[in-house]
Amino acid sequence: MAPRPARPARAARTAALTALLLAAGTACAGTDKAPTAEVAQQSAARDRIGTLSVRTPQGPRACTASVVQSPGRNLLVTAAHCVQNRRVGLLDGLVFTPGYRNGYSPYGSWPVQSIIVDPRWADDADPEYDVAFVTVRPVDGRQVEDAVGGNPLATGQGFGLDVSVTGYPNERDEPITCSARTRSQSPTQERFDCGGYTDGTSGSPWLTPGGTVVGVIGGYEEGGNTPGTSYSITFDGRVSDLYRQATA
């Protein structure tokens, strides 16, 4: 397998912020036959996916996140390691920029209001609970789902699903995407084989052809160690319980 690419240099920040951002990157490992991601062309559906960065769209990037349908119309899903670790705690000052491309923020940036992770992630960084729900504040009186729409979230779908995964590598200023079929990594973790998913793509949603979120890059090895295989926890009762908590 190819070695994991070096993480891109970032502007100097506090040690705590640097530690969390270093922990938040992902990437994946591949096989010779695995496809490679390509630049994601703009679409209304892909504009529901965006960057999580610190304070501004051009600030240090943490990860990728996406809008999911919720009663409050203000909910994102991403990986837990993108927003919290045991050394640093919750990362402050995050903003979500949907549809970000080449320095352009077509919908503006939505400040993060609250972060919900499972206590087993917060206490022990248990990879079986590496998923987070994030609420964002309204901008100009509009919730984020009113601006870009939201994807439904589904649990209990099993393995062997056709999905597309779109996310933002830190070294690029536009998203990448790839389609492949999920496979079982373990009874509670699944994998997606496609090259190009380097640091910054953690939290990228796994979308079925109908636009339903059935995973996010995270879980085992915090999403993967090399660019060709990405992981997600299986979306099951763990995720539905956390969603209920986030929308209560």
Short mmCIF file of C-alpha atoms in Angstrom, two decimals:
data_model
loop_
_atom_site.label_atom_id
_atom_site.label_comp_id
_atom_site.label_asym_id
_atom_site.label_seq_id
_atom_site.Cartn_x
_atom_site.Cartn_y
_atom_site.Cartn_z
CA MET A 1 0.00 0.00 0.00
CA ALA A 2 1.12 3.55 -0.65
CA PRO A 3 2.31 5.51 2.39
CA ARG A 4 0.01 8.10 3.83
CA PRO A 5 0.78 11.50 2.28
CA ALA A 6 2.36 14.16 4.44
CA ARG A 7 -0.04 16.58 6.04
CA PRO A 8 -0.02 20.03 4.44
CA ALA A 9 1.64 22.87 6.32
CA ARG A 10 -0.65 25.27 8.15
CA ALA A 11 -0.27 28.72 9.53
CA ALA A 12 0.97 28.79 13.11
CA ARG A 13 -1.79 28.37 15.69
CA THR A 14 -2.02 27.40 19.32
CA ALA A 15 -0.69 23.98 20.21
CA ALA A 16 -4.16 22.81 21.16
CA LEU A 17 -5.68 23.83 17.84
CA THR A 18 -2.84 22.25 15.89
CA ALA A 19 -3.22 19.00 17.80
CA LEU A 20 -6.94 18.79 17.08
CA LEU A 21 -6.58 19.64 13.41
CA LEU A 22 -3.84 17.06 13.01
CA ALA A 23 -6.10 14.48 14.62
CA ALA A 24 -9.03 15.48 12.43
CA GLY A 25 -7.56 14.70 9.01
CA THR A 26 -8.32 11.43 7.35
CA ALA A 27 -7.33 9.32 4.48
CA CYS A 28 -7.65 5.97 3.13
CA ALA A 29 -5.85 2.97 1.59
CA GLY A 30 -6.42 1.33 -1.70
CA THR A 31 -6.04 -1.66 -3.92
CA ASP A 32 -4.70 -1.72 -7.47
CA LYS A 33 -8.22 -1.99 -8.88
CA ALA A 34 -9.78 0.75 -6.79
CA PRO A 35 -10.98 3.86 -8.64
CA THR A 36 -9.62 7.33 -7.94
CA ALA A 37 -11.69 10.33 -6.96
CA GLU A 38 -12.17 13.20 -9.38
CA VAL A 39 -13.17 16.83 -8.97
CA ALA A 40 -16.82 17.06 -7.94
CA GLN A 41 -18.82 19.16 -10.36
CA GLN A 42 -21.08 21.71 -8.74
CA SER A 43 -24.71 20.73 -8.13
CA ALA A 44 -27.47 21.70 -5.75
CA ALA A 45 -27.15 18.34 -3.98
CA ARG A 46 -23.38 18.71 -3.54
CA ASP A 47 -23.84 22.21 -2.14
CA ARG A 48 -25.20 20.52 0.99
CA ILE A 49 -21.60 19.42 1.63
CA GLY A 50 -18.99 21.88 2.82
CA THR A 51 -15.91 22.63 4.84
CA LEU A 52 -15.57 22.88 8.59
CA SER A 53 -12.94 25.51 9.25
CA VAL A 54 -11.87 27.79 12.06
CA ARG A 55 -13.48 31.24 12.17
CA THR A 56 -13.56 31.92 8.39
CA PRO A 57 -13.84 29.85 5.20
CA GLN A 58 -10.14 30.51 4.62
CA GLY A 59 -9.20 29.57 8.19
CA PRO A 60 -7.49 26.30 9.15
CA ARG A 61 -9.65 23.41 8.00
CA ALA A 62 -10.85 20.72 10.35
CA CYS A 63 -12.91 18.44 8.12
CA THR A 64 -15.91 18.01 5.84
CA ALA A 65 -19.54 18.07 6.99
CA SER A 66 -22.98 17.95 5.37
CA VAL A 67 -26.52 19.10 6.08
CA VAL A 68 -29.01 16.45 7.18
CA GLN A 69 -32.74 16.87 7.51
CA SER A 70 -33.89 17.81 11.01
CA PRO A 71 -36.85 19.49 12.71
CA GLY A 72 -34.74 22.57 13.47
CA ARG A 73 -33.36 22.69 9.90
CA ASN A 74 -29.94 23.47 11.35
CA LEU A 75 -28.14 20.12 11.65
CA LEU A 76 -24.90 18.78 10.17
CA VAL A 77 -23.30 15.35 10.40
CA THR A 78 -19.54 14.76 10.48
CA ALA A 79 -17.00 12.58 12.30
CA ALA A 80 -16.54 13.00 16.05
CA HIS A 81 -12.76 13.22 15.72
CA CYS A 82 -13.26 16.31 13.57
CA VAL A 83 -14.73 18.29 16.44
CA GLN A 84 -13.42 16.77 19.69
CA ASN A 85 -10.57 14.80 21.11
CA ARG A 86 -9.57 13.84 24.63
CA ARG A 87 -6.55 16.13 24.78
CA VAL A 88 -8.20 19.30 23.53
CA GLY A 89 -11.92 18.83 24.08
CA LEU A 90 -14.37 20.53 21.74
CA LEU A 91 -12.93 22.74 19.02
CA ASP A 92 -14.19 26.32 19.33
CA GLY A 93 -14.86 28.79 16.56
CA LEU A 94 -15.85 26.40 13.78
CA VAL A 95 -17.83 27.60 10.76
CA PHE A 96 -19.51 25.53 8.07
CA THR A 97 -19.26 26.74 4.48
CA PRO A 98 -21.56 24.75 2.16
CA GLY A 99 -20.64 24.53 -1.51
CA TYR A 100 -17.22 26.13 -0.97
CA ARG A 101 -15.08 26.27 -4.14
CA ASN A 102 -11.89 28.10 -5.03
CA GLY A 103 -12.31 30.77 -2.38
CA TYR A 104 -15.98 31.35 -3.17
CA SER A 105 -18.67 30.82 -0.51
CA PRO A 106 -21.98 30.89 -2.41
CA TYR A 107 -24.14 30.63 0.73
CA GLY A 108 -21.85 32.26 3.26
CA SER A 109 -20.61 30.58 6.44
CA TRP A 110 -22.74 29.22 9.26
CA PRO A 111 -21.25 29.45 12.79
CA VAL A 112 -21.36 26.26 14.81
CA GLN A 113 -23.67 26.52 17.81
CA SER A 114 -23.44 23.10 19.48
CA ILE A 115 -21.76 19.73 19.05
CA ILE A 116 -23.22 16.37 20.09
CA VAL A 117 -20.98 13.31 20.44
CA ASP A 118 -21.53 10.05 22.25
CA PRO A 119 -20.03 9.95 25.78
CA ARG A 120 -18.04 6.88 24.77
CA TRP A 121 -16.27 9.02 22.18
CA ALA A 122 -15.84 11.95 24.54
CA ASP A 123 -14.43 9.80 27.35
CA ASP A 124 -12.44 7.15 25.51
CA ALA A 125 -12.23 8.14 21.81
CA ASP A 126 -13.93 4.83 21.09
CA PRO A 127 -13.81 4.40 17.27
CA GLU A 128 -17.19 2.66 17.40
CA TYR A 129 -18.73 6.09 18.13
CA ASP A 130 -16.81 8.31 15.73
CA VAL A 131 -19.76 10.36 14.48
CA ALA A 132 -21.03 13.78 15.54
CA PHE A 133 -24.05 15.97 14.97
CA VAL A 134 -23.46 19.70 14.82
CA THR A 135 -26.02 22.50 14.97
CA VAL A 136 -25.32 25.83 13.27
CA ARG A 137 -26.76 29.25 13.96
CA PRO A 138 -29.06 30.97 11.47
CA VAL A 139 -27.56 33.50 9.06
CA ASP A 140 -29.66 36.52 8.08
CA GLY A 141 -32.67 34.83 9.63
CA ARG A 142 -32.34 31.62 7.58
CA GLN A 143 -31.43 28.15 8.75
CA VAL A 144 -28.87 26.27 6.71
CA GLU A 145 -31.38 23.69 5.50
CA ASP A 146 -33.55 26.51 4.16
CA ALA A 147 -30.57 27.71 2.11
CA VAL A 148 -29.26 24.44 0.65
CA GLY A 149 -31.67 21.67 1.63
CA GLY A 150 -30.76 18.61 3.64
CA ASN A 151 -30.21 14.91 3.04
CA PRO A 152 -32.24 12.28 4.88
CA LEU A 153 -30.30 10.03 7.23
CA ALA A 154 -30.89 6.27 7.31
CA THR A 155 -29.76 3.51 9.66
CA GLY A 156 -29.89 -0.28 9.44
CA GLN A 157 -29.17 -0.42 5.71
CA GLY A 158 -26.43 -3.07 5.91
CA PHE A 159 -23.39 -3.49 3.67
CA GLY A 160 -22.98 -3.69 -0.09
CA LEU A 161 -24.55 -0.30 -0.82
CA ASP A 162 -23.72 1.82 -3.85
CA VAL A 163 -22.63 5.20 -2.51
CA SER A 164 -20.91 8.37 -3.62
CA VAL A 165 -18.54 10.17 -1.25
CA THR A 166 -17.79 13.87 -1.70
CA GLY A 167 -15.35 15.75 0.50
CA TYR A 168 -12.69 18.43 0.76
CA PRO A 169 -9.00 17.43 0.94
CA ASN A 170 -7.01 20.07 2.81
CA GLU A 171 -4.60 20.50 -0.09
CA ARG A 172 -7.36 21.35 -2.57
CA ASP A 173 -9.74 24.27 -2.86
CA GLU A 174 -12.58 22.29 -4.44
CA PRO A 175 -14.23 19.01 -3.47
CA ILE A 176 -13.55 15.55 -4.86
CA THR A 177 -16.01 12.72 -5.37
CA CYS A 178 -16.05 8.99 -6.11
CA SER A 179 -18.65 6.24 -6.36
CA ALA A 180 -18.12 2.67 -5.18
CA ARG A 181 -19.81 -0.05 -3.13
CA THR A 182 -19.52 -0.36 0.62
CA ARG A 183 -18.07 -3.50 2.18
CA SER A 184 -17.91 -4.90 5.68
CA GLN A 185 -14.78 -4.12 7.67
CA SER A 186 -16.32 -5.63 10.81
CA PRO A 187 -19.88 -6.15 12.05
CA THR A 188 -19.94 -2.50 13.14
CA GLN A 189 -17.60 -0.81 10.66
CA GLU A 190 -17.66 -0.54 6.87
CA ARG A 191 -15.25 0.49 4.13
CA PHE A 192 -15.23 2.35 0.82
CA ASP A 193 -12.34 1.80 -1.63
CA CYS A 194 -11.37 4.77 -3.78
CA GLY A 195 -8.14 6.77 -4.01
CA GLY A 196 -7.65 10.44 -3.22
CA TYR A 197 -9.23 10.80 0.22
CA THR A 198 -6.47 12.59 2.09
CA ASP A 199 -6.48 14.81 5.19
CA GLY A 200 -9.57 16.99 5.46
CA THR A 201 -12.04 14.47 4.04
CA SER A 202 -13.02 13.05 7.42
CA GLY A 203 -16.73 13.58 7.92
CA SER A 204 -17.53 13.30 4.21
CA PRO A 205 -21.03 11.84 3.80
CA TRP A 206 -21.66 8.45 2.15
CA LEU A 207 -24.69 9.07 -0.04
CA THR A 208 -26.87 6.47 -1.73
CA PRO A 209 -28.13 7.19 -5.28
CA GLY A 210 -31.30 8.53 -3.66
CA GLY A 211 -29.31 11.03 -1.58
CA THR A 212 -29.59 9.31 1.80
CA VAL A 213 -26.65 9.54 4.23
CA VAL A 214 -25.60 6.05 5.37
CA GLY A 215 -22.10 6.79 6.67
CA VAL A 216 -19.37 9.41 7.14
CA ILE A 217 -15.62 8.98 6.82
CA GLY A 218 -14.44 8.16 10.34
CA GLY A 219 -14.48 5.22 12.71
CA TYR A 220 -11.71 2.66 12.27
CA GLU A 221 -8.30 4.40 12.13
CA GLU A 222 -10.24 7.69 12.30
CA GLY A 223 -11.33 7.03 8.73
CA GLY A 224 -8.19 5.40 7.36
CA ASN A 225 -4.42 5.68 7.18
CA THR A 226 -3.83 5.88 3.44
CA PRO A 227 -5.71 7.52 0.57
CA GLY A 228 -7.45 4.53 -1.01
CA THR A 229 -9.67 2.99 1.70
CA SER A 230 -12.03 4.99 3.88
CA TYR A 231 -14.03 3.71 6.83
CA SER A 232 -17.26 4.59 8.61
CA ILE A 233 -19.04 3.21 11.60
CA THR A 234 -22.12 1.31 10.49
CA PHE A 235 -25.12 3.59 10.79
CA ASP A 236 -27.33 1.70 13.23
CA GLY A 237 -28.87 2.31 16.64
CA ARG A 238 -25.78 4.17 17.82
CA VAL A 239 -26.38 6.85 15.20
CA SER A 240 -30.14 7.00 15.50
CA ASP A 241 -29.81 7.44 19.29
CA LEU A 242 -27.35 10.30 18.82
CA TYR A 243 -29.59 11.91 16.18
CA ARG A 244 -32.53 11.83 18.59
CA GLN A 245 -30.39 13.51 21.22
CA ALA A 246 -29.25 16.19 18.76
CA THR A 247 -32.82 16.97 17.69
CA ALA A 248 -34.54 16.73 21.07
#
